[in-house]
Every structure is written in structure tokens, then in C-alpha cells.
Amino acid sequence: MKLIKDANFRSVRIPIKWSAHASNVAPYTVDPKFFARVDEVLKEALANRLLVVLNMHHYEELEDSPDANEARFKAIWHQIAEHYSKASDDVAFEIYNEPCKQLTDIRWNQLYQSVLKDIRKSNPDRNVVVGPIGWNNLHKLDTLKLPADDAHIIVTVHYYEPFHFTHQGAEWIGPESAGWLGTTWSRTSAERAGVDDDFDTIGSWVRAHPYPIYMGEFGAYSKADMASRVAWTRYVCESALKRGYSPCYWEFGSGFGLYDPQTKKWRESLLRALILK
Ligand code: BGC
């Protein structure tokens, strides 16, 4: 957290797989040892004066079977909300990372709204981040139904276009991603127009729905060449900032990593692209 703060970042998004640390039977108790670990990370972030987005990540059973997992999802959120009800205003909750698969528009709207309602009982003024289905796809913003009377909502979208560039060689996408290896991005006018068009889509939505936009993930996988990753990262970041969207790079020290945990050094060119130096 200190490294991140010292590199001039203002916030961290902490992805948390709560579902792997909660009981499978009602009342679906979250392991207190796990809560203690999250508390520790949160404390460290806040001590370094970073804003924190605390999310729920990779509850895959929920994506596949929302009906069977609805009660557990709500119960886990109820515990998180109560546990952090007194946390600093610098902490925001993000209801679910990248709703997808069986979380269709109707199902997702219904599910997140009922969790939000419950969160509001213990956290009336907490900033809550919520995004559209299709893995937080900007083209699905229109399907997101937002409450009329809530002044503490932040809308998130994730940006990985062109996907064949950012996800080349990404094992979790499937074998076809190997065929995208070698895709470059060199800031040509056509490439810039692709990003601009996408951001215009967000812009038109925002004109009709004036919520703050958090670009909670964007990044290019380490199998792309570094010069292209730097060019893309810089362009996406500067374009987001220009339009008033808050960019949050995916991620710190793993496959998209800005930081190399082996050498314990920042990947300077990527870092500079992001902090626009
Ligand atoms: C997923 C990660 C993945 C990343 C890029 C994230 O939202 O949770 O597993 O590496 O997107 O695809």
C-alpha cells in the first residue's frame, strides 16, 4: 500500500472472493479469520491515505446459478455491510465484479437492488459501486436500472478493447486467445477512434444518467508486447481522465502487473503511461 501511495496513486480496488470464505449453510457465516485479514488490508490502505473500493469477486456459483445462490449472496453482503458500517467514508463497496452468464439484466437489477437496499440500512451514505452486466460492459449501460433517490452511487465499467489485443494469450479465455498473440496497438488514428467511439457511448449514457463513472478495470495482459501495452494504457488513461472518468488499472503485481514482485520493481514504462508522466 505504501508503494502504491508513493507512486502517486489515489485509490486501490481490493478484489475479494468472499464466497470462498463463507459457510455453505445458512446463515452463511463469513470466517472471522478472513474478516480479520481483510480488516488488516483495509487498515493498511487507509493508513496510506488511499481511497478503497472493496468488492465481491469471482462468486462463480452465483454467475452460474443465481437462484440457488441468492440467499447466500445476500447473507454475505449483509455481514460485510454490518462489519464495515463504521468504516471511513474513504471506503466504497462494489456489489459484484463483472456480473455475467446467468446474471442477465433482469436478474442482475433485481439482485443488486435488493442487496443495495439492505446495505443502506447499515450504511446510508456509503458510496456504492455498481456496473452493468456482460462483465461490466459499457454497451450494456442502458440495461442498468438505478435507484432514483440514492445520491451515493458510482457506476463502473471495465475496458479491455480491442479484446484480441488486451487478452492475447490469456489462458482463462480459452485456446483461441493463443491465435491473437502478436496483436499490436500503436496509437494509429483508427485505433484511437475505436477507444473514442466507445468512450462516446459512455458519454451519451452519462448525459442522460449523470452518475460518476469509475473505470474500475482496464489493462493489457503481459503477453502483449510492452510498447503496445504502454501506448494503449496511456491513451485509455488519458482519454478517461479527459472525460472525467476515474481510471483504475487492472492490476498491481500479477498477469497484467504494473509491479514485478520478483525483482520488486515497478515496470516503469507502464507506470509512467498510467500516471501520464
Ligand atoms: C477478472 C480477472 C481477469 C481480468 C481480466 C477480472 O475482472 O476477475 O480474473 O484476469 O478481469 O480478464
Short mmCIF file of C-alpha atoms and ligand atoms in Angstrom, two decimals:
data_model
loop_
_atom_site.label_atom_id
_atom_site.label_comp_id
_atom_site.label_asym_id
_atom_site.label_seq_id
_atom_site.Cartn_x
_atom_site.Cartn_y
_atom_site.Cartn_z
CA MET A 1 0.00 0.00 0.00
CA LYS A 2 2.88 2.31 0.75
CA LEU A 3 4.48 1.51 -2.60
CA ILE A 4 1.19 2.30 -4.32
CA LYS A 5 0.75 5.55 -2.44
CA ASP A 6 4.36 6.57 -3.07
CA ALA A 7 3.84 6.01 -6.79
CA ASN A 8 1.11 8.68 -6.61
CA PHE A 9 -2.00 6.54 -6.84
CA ARG A 10 -5.03 7.83 -5.01
CA SER A 11 -7.02 4.65 -4.67
CA VAL A 12 -6.92 0.87 -4.63
CA ARG A 13 -9.56 -1.62 -5.61
CA ILE A 14 -9.37 -4.72 -3.47
CA PRO A 15 -10.89 -7.78 -5.20
CA ILE A 16 -12.19 -10.22 -2.63
CA LYS A 17 -13.51 -13.73 -3.15
CA TRP A 18 -15.80 -13.77 -0.11
CA SER A 19 -17.64 -16.85 -1.36
CA ALA A 20 -14.56 -18.99 -0.70
CA HIS A 21 -14.56 -17.93 2.96
CA ALA A 22 -18.20 -18.27 3.98
CA SER A 23 -20.16 -21.27 5.13
CA ASN A 24 -22.33 -23.09 2.60
CA VAL A 25 -25.24 -23.40 5.00
CA ALA A 26 -27.45 -20.69 6.47
CA PRO A 27 -26.65 -18.24 7.98
CA TYR A 28 -23.63 -18.45 5.64
CA THR A 29 -21.21 -17.07 8.22
CA VAL A 30 -18.07 -15.43 6.87
CA ASP A 31 -14.97 -16.85 8.53
CA PRO A 32 -13.93 -14.36 11.22
CA LYS A 33 -10.25 -15.01 10.42
CA PHE A 34 -10.93 -13.91 6.86
CA PHE A 35 -12.68 -10.76 8.02
CA ALA A 36 -9.64 -10.05 10.19
CA ARG A 37 -7.37 -10.38 7.17
CA VAL A 38 -9.50 -8.03 5.09
CA ASP A 39 -9.57 -5.59 8.03
CA GLU A 40 -5.79 -5.65 8.07
CA VAL A 41 -5.50 -4.87 4.34
CA LEU A 42 -8.10 -2.13 4.61
CA LYS A 43 -6.33 -0.57 7.57
CA GLU A 44 -3.06 -0.58 5.69
CA ALA A 45 -4.66 1.12 2.66
CA LEU A 46 -6.36 3.78 4.77
CA ALA A 47 -3.19 4.39 6.80
CA ASN A 48 -1.55 5.21 3.49
CA ARG A 49 -4.38 7.63 2.71
CA LEU A 50 -5.69 5.62 -0.23
CA LEU A 51 -9.35 5.53 -1.16
CA VAL A 52 -10.56 1.95 -1.16
CA VAL A 53 -13.04 0.08 -3.31
CA LEU A 54 -13.87 -3.14 -1.55
CA ASN A 55 -15.69 -5.56 -3.84
CA MET A 56 -17.04 -9.06 -4.15
CA HIS A 57 -15.08 -11.01 -6.77
CA HIS A 58 -15.46 -14.37 -8.54
CA TYR A 59 -18.52 -15.84 -6.85
CA GLU A 60 -18.75 -18.16 -9.86
CA GLU A 61 -21.61 -20.26 -8.48
CA LEU A 62 -23.71 -17.10 -8.37
CA GLU A 63 -22.96 -16.36 -12.03
CA ASP A 64 -23.97 -19.91 -12.99
CA SER A 65 -26.96 -20.36 -10.66
CA PRO A 66 -28.29 -17.10 -9.28
CA ASP A 67 -31.43 -18.70 -7.85
CA ALA A 68 -29.55 -21.29 -5.82
CA ASN A 69 -27.06 -18.70 -4.55
CA GLU A 70 -29.24 -15.68 -3.98
CA ALA A 71 -29.76 -16.20 -0.25
CA ARG A 72 -26.06 -16.80 0.33
CA PHE A 73 -25.04 -13.77 -1.75
CA LYS A 74 -27.39 -11.54 0.24
CA ALA A 75 -26.32 -13.02 3.57
CA ILE A 76 -22.63 -12.48 2.81
CA TRP A 77 -23.30 -8.87 1.81
CA HIS A 78 -25.36 -8.33 4.94
CA GLN A 79 -22.36 -9.36 7.03
CA ILE A 80 -19.91 -7.23 5.02
CA ALA A 81 -22.18 -4.19 5.32
CA GLU A 82 -22.59 -4.58 9.08
CA HIS A 83 -18.92 -5.31 9.60
CA TYR A 84 -17.83 -2.15 7.77
CA SER A 85 -20.72 0.13 8.69
CA LYS A 86 -18.39 2.31 10.78
CA ALA A 87 -15.54 2.31 8.27
CA SER A 88 -14.20 5.59 6.95
CA ASP A 89 -16.05 7.37 4.14
CA ASP A 90 -12.94 6.65 2.09
CA VAL A 91 -14.20 3.09 1.70
CA ALA A 92 -16.67 2.29 -1.08
CA PHE A 93 -18.45 -1.03 -1.60
CA GLU A 94 -18.69 -2.61 -5.05
CA ILE A 95 -21.58 -5.07 -5.11
CA TYR A 96 -20.24 -7.52 -7.65
CA ASN A 97 -17.36 -7.69 -10.10
CA GLU A 98 -18.43 -8.24 -13.70
CA PRO A 99 -21.95 -9.70 -13.48
CA CYS A 100 -22.20 -12.19 -16.35
CA LYS A 101 -23.54 -15.56 -17.55
CA GLN A 102 -26.90 -16.23 -15.84
CA LEU A 103 -26.86 -12.78 -14.29
CA THR A 104 -29.00 -11.34 -17.06
CA ASP A 105 -30.20 -7.74 -17.00
CA ILE A 106 -33.47 -8.51 -15.23
CA ARG A 107 -31.87 -10.89 -12.74
CA TRP A 108 -28.93 -8.60 -12.01
CA ASN A 109 -31.05 -5.49 -11.49
CA GLN A 110 -33.32 -7.34 -9.12
CA LEU A 111 -30.43 -8.93 -7.22
CA TYR A 112 -28.21 -5.90 -6.82
CA GLN A 113 -31.13 -3.65 -5.88
CA SER A 114 -32.14 -5.90 -3.05
CA VAL A 115 -28.54 -6.06 -1.78
CA LEU A 116 -28.28 -2.28 -2.06
CA LYS A 117 -31.46 -1.83 -0.07
CA ASP A 118 -30.02 -3.98 2.70
CA ILE A 119 -26.64 -2.19 2.58
CA ARG A 120 -28.47 1.13 3.02
CA LYS A 121 -29.87 0.02 6.40
CA SER A 122 -26.39 -0.06 7.93
CA ASN A 123 -24.55 2.25 5.51
CA PRO A 124 -26.95 5.03 4.48
CA ASP A 125 -24.26 7.28 2.98
CA ARG A 126 -21.62 4.82 1.84
CA ASN A 127 -20.53 5.15 -1.79
CA VAL A 128 -21.65 2.02 -3.58
CA VAL A 129 -20.26 1.00 -6.95
CA VAL A 130 -22.42 -0.92 -9.38
CA GLY A 131 -21.98 -1.78 -13.04
CA PRO A 132 -23.80 -3.35 -15.96
CA ILE A 133 -23.99 -6.99 -17.00
CA GLY A 134 -21.78 -8.50 -19.70
CA TRP A 135 -18.68 -8.24 -17.48
CA ASN A 136 -19.34 -4.55 -16.76
CA ASN A 137 -19.69 -3.86 -20.44
CA LEU A 138 -20.15 -0.23 -21.43
CA HIS A 139 -22.52 -1.31 -24.22
CA LYS A 140 -24.84 -2.71 -21.55
CA LEU A 141 -25.11 0.52 -19.53
CA ASP A 142 -28.61 1.00 -20.89
CA THR A 143 -29.77 -2.16 -19.16
CA LEU A 144 -28.72 -0.97 -15.70
CA LYS A 145 -31.66 0.28 -13.63
CA LEU A 146 -30.55 2.74 -10.97
CA PRO A 147 -32.48 3.90 -7.93
CA ALA A 148 -33.95 7.39 -8.34
CA ASP A 149 -33.30 8.50 -4.78
CA ASP A 150 -29.73 7.46 -3.99
CA ALA A 151 -27.01 10.12 -4.07
CA HIS A 152 -24.17 7.71 -3.31
CA ILE A 153 -23.98 5.55 -6.39
CA ILE A 154 -20.92 5.29 -8.62
CA VAL A 155 -21.27 3.44 -11.92
CA THR A 156 -18.45 1.19 -13.07
CA VAL A 157 -17.43 -0.12 -16.48
CA HIS A 158 -14.42 -2.26 -17.40
CA TYR A 159 -12.47 -1.54 -20.55
CA TYR A 160 -10.48 -4.16 -22.46
CA GLU A 161 -10.95 -3.18 -26.11
CA PRO A 162 -9.71 -4.29 -28.54
CA PHE A 163 -10.13 -7.56 -26.67
CA HIS A 164 -7.89 -9.54 -29.04
CA PHE A 165 -5.12 -7.12 -28.17
CA THR A 166 -5.61 -6.90 -24.38
CA HIS A 167 -6.37 -10.60 -23.91
CA GLN A 168 -3.92 -12.15 -26.33
CA GLY A 169 -2.61 -15.41 -24.90
CA ALA A 170 -4.94 -15.12 -21.87
CA GLU A 171 -5.27 -18.74 -20.76
CA TRP A 172 -8.60 -18.21 -18.93
CA ILE A 173 -10.29 -17.00 -22.13
CA GLY A 174 -9.63 -20.28 -23.97
CA PRO A 175 -7.32 -21.70 -26.61
CA GLU A 176 -8.46 -19.19 -29.24
CA SER A 177 -6.60 -16.43 -27.38
CA ALA A 178 -3.31 -18.03 -28.46
CA GLY A 179 -4.26 -17.08 -32.02
CA TRP A 180 -4.34 -13.41 -31.06
CA LEU A 181 -0.68 -13.35 -29.98
CA GLY A 182 1.29 -10.70 -31.80
CA THR A 183 -1.62 -8.23 -31.98
CA THR A 184 -0.16 -4.77 -31.54
CA TRP A 185 -1.59 -1.36 -30.66
CA SER A 186 0.33 1.63 -31.88
CA ARG A 187 -1.96 4.62 -31.42
CA THR A 188 -2.98 4.86 -35.08
CA SER A 189 -5.92 7.13 -35.81
CA ALA A 190 -8.18 4.11 -36.38
CA GLU A 191 -7.13 2.61 -33.04
CA ARG A 192 -7.69 5.89 -31.23
CA ALA A 193 -11.08 6.25 -32.90
CA GLY A 194 -12.05 2.81 -31.56
CA VAL A 195 -11.42 3.96 -27.99
CA ASP A 196 -13.03 7.37 -28.61
CA ASP A 197 -16.19 5.79 -30.01
CA ASP A 198 -16.51 3.52 -27.01
CA PHE A 199 -16.00 6.43 -24.64
CA ASP A 200 -18.58 8.44 -26.58
CA THR A 201 -21.03 5.63 -25.88
CA ILE A 202 -20.34 6.06 -22.18
CA GLY A 203 -20.62 9.83 -22.67
CA SER A 204 -24.09 9.65 -24.20
CA TRP A 205 -25.27 7.43 -21.41
CA VAL A 206 -23.84 9.79 -18.79
CA ARG A 207 -25.64 12.78 -20.34
CA ALA A 208 -28.93 11.04 -19.67
CA HIS A 209 -27.79 9.48 -16.36
CA PRO A 210 -25.44 11.85 -14.53
CA TYR A 211 -23.57 9.36 -12.34
CA PRO A 212 -19.83 9.43 -11.72
CA ILE A 213 -18.03 6.85 -13.88
CA TYR A 214 -15.39 4.60 -12.41
CA MET A 215 -13.41 2.66 -14.99
CA GLY A 216 -12.74 0.01 -12.39
CA GLU A 217 -10.58 -2.20 -14.62
CA PHE A 218 -8.55 -1.71 -17.76
CA GLY A 219 -5.25 -3.24 -18.76
CA ALA A 220 -3.41 -5.32 -21.33
CA TYR A 221 -2.08 -8.78 -20.48
CA SER A 222 1.66 -9.37 -20.20
CA LYS A 223 1.71 -11.49 -23.37
CA ALA A 224 1.25 -8.37 -25.50
CA ASP A 225 4.42 -6.50 -26.36
CA MET A 226 5.40 -3.82 -23.88
CA ALA A 227 5.48 -0.92 -26.35
CA SER A 228 1.88 -1.62 -27.34
CA ARG A 229 0.77 -2.05 -23.74
CA VAL A 230 2.33 1.28 -22.84
CA ALA A 231 0.74 3.07 -25.82
CA TRP A 232 -2.70 1.60 -25.14
CA THR A 233 -2.56 2.19 -21.39
CA ARG A 234 -1.56 5.80 -21.86
CA TYR A 235 -4.25 6.50 -24.42
CA VAL A 236 -7.04 4.83 -22.46
CA CYS A 237 -5.97 6.51 -19.25
CA GLU A 238 -5.66 10.00 -20.71
CA SER A 239 -8.95 9.64 -22.62
CA ALA A 240 -10.75 8.52 -19.48
CA LEU A 241 -9.37 11.38 -17.41
CA LYS A 242 -10.19 13.92 -20.09
CA ARG A 243 -13.82 12.86 -19.91
CA GLY A 244 -13.94 12.80 -16.14
CA TYR A 245 -13.97 9.02 -15.68
CA SER A 246 -11.77 7.62 -12.88
CA PRO A 247 -9.39 5.00 -14.26
CA CYS A 248 -8.24 2.11 -12.07
CA TYR A 249 -5.63 -0.16 -13.67
CA TRP A 250 -6.01 -3.94 -13.56
CA GLU A 251 -3.74 -4.83 -11.78
CA PHE A 252 -0.84 -4.45 -9.37
CA GLY A 253 1.51 -7.44 -9.50
CA SER A 254 0.11 -10.38 -11.44
CA GLY A 255 -0.56 -11.13 -15.13
CA PHE A 256 -1.26 -7.51 -16.07
CA GLY A 257 1.09 -6.32 -13.37
CA LEU A 258 2.48 -2.84 -13.08
CA TYR A 259 4.86 -4.12 -10.47
CA ASP A 260 7.22 -7.05 -10.78
CA PRO A 261 7.12 -8.98 -7.49
CA GLN A 262 10.26 -10.97 -8.47
CA THR A 263 12.57 -8.01 -8.97
CA LYS A 264 10.49 -5.88 -6.56
CA LYS A 265 10.43 -3.08 -9.09
CA TRP A 266 7.76 -1.14 -10.92
CA ARG A 267 7.56 -1.68 -14.66
CA GLU A 268 8.50 1.93 -15.14
CA SER A 269 7.25 2.46 -18.68
CA LEU A 270 3.80 1.13 -17.82
CA LEU A 271 3.68 3.08 -14.60
CA ARG A 272 4.62 6.27 -16.40
CA ALA A 273 1.92 5.64 -19.01
CA LEU A 274 -0.59 5.46 -16.24
CA ILE A 275 0.45 8.45 -14.22
CA LEU A 276 0.87 10.32 -17.52
CA LYS A 277 4.45 11.36 -16.95
C1 BGC B 1 -11.18 -10.94 -13.63
C2 BGC B 1 -9.78 -11.48 -13.71
C3 BGC B 1 -9.20 -11.25 -15.08
C4 BGC B 1 -9.39 -9.82 -15.51
C5 BGC B 1 -9.00 -9.61 -16.93
C6 BGC B 1 -11.11 -9.51 -13.95
O1 BGC B 1 -12.31 -8.89 -13.66
O2 BGC B 1 -11.68 -11.08 -12.35
O3 BGC B 1 -9.80 -12.83 -13.38
O4 BGC B 1 -7.84 -11.52 -15.05
O5 BGC B 1 -10.70 -9.38 -15.30
O6 BGC B 1 -9.65 -10.52 -17.77
#
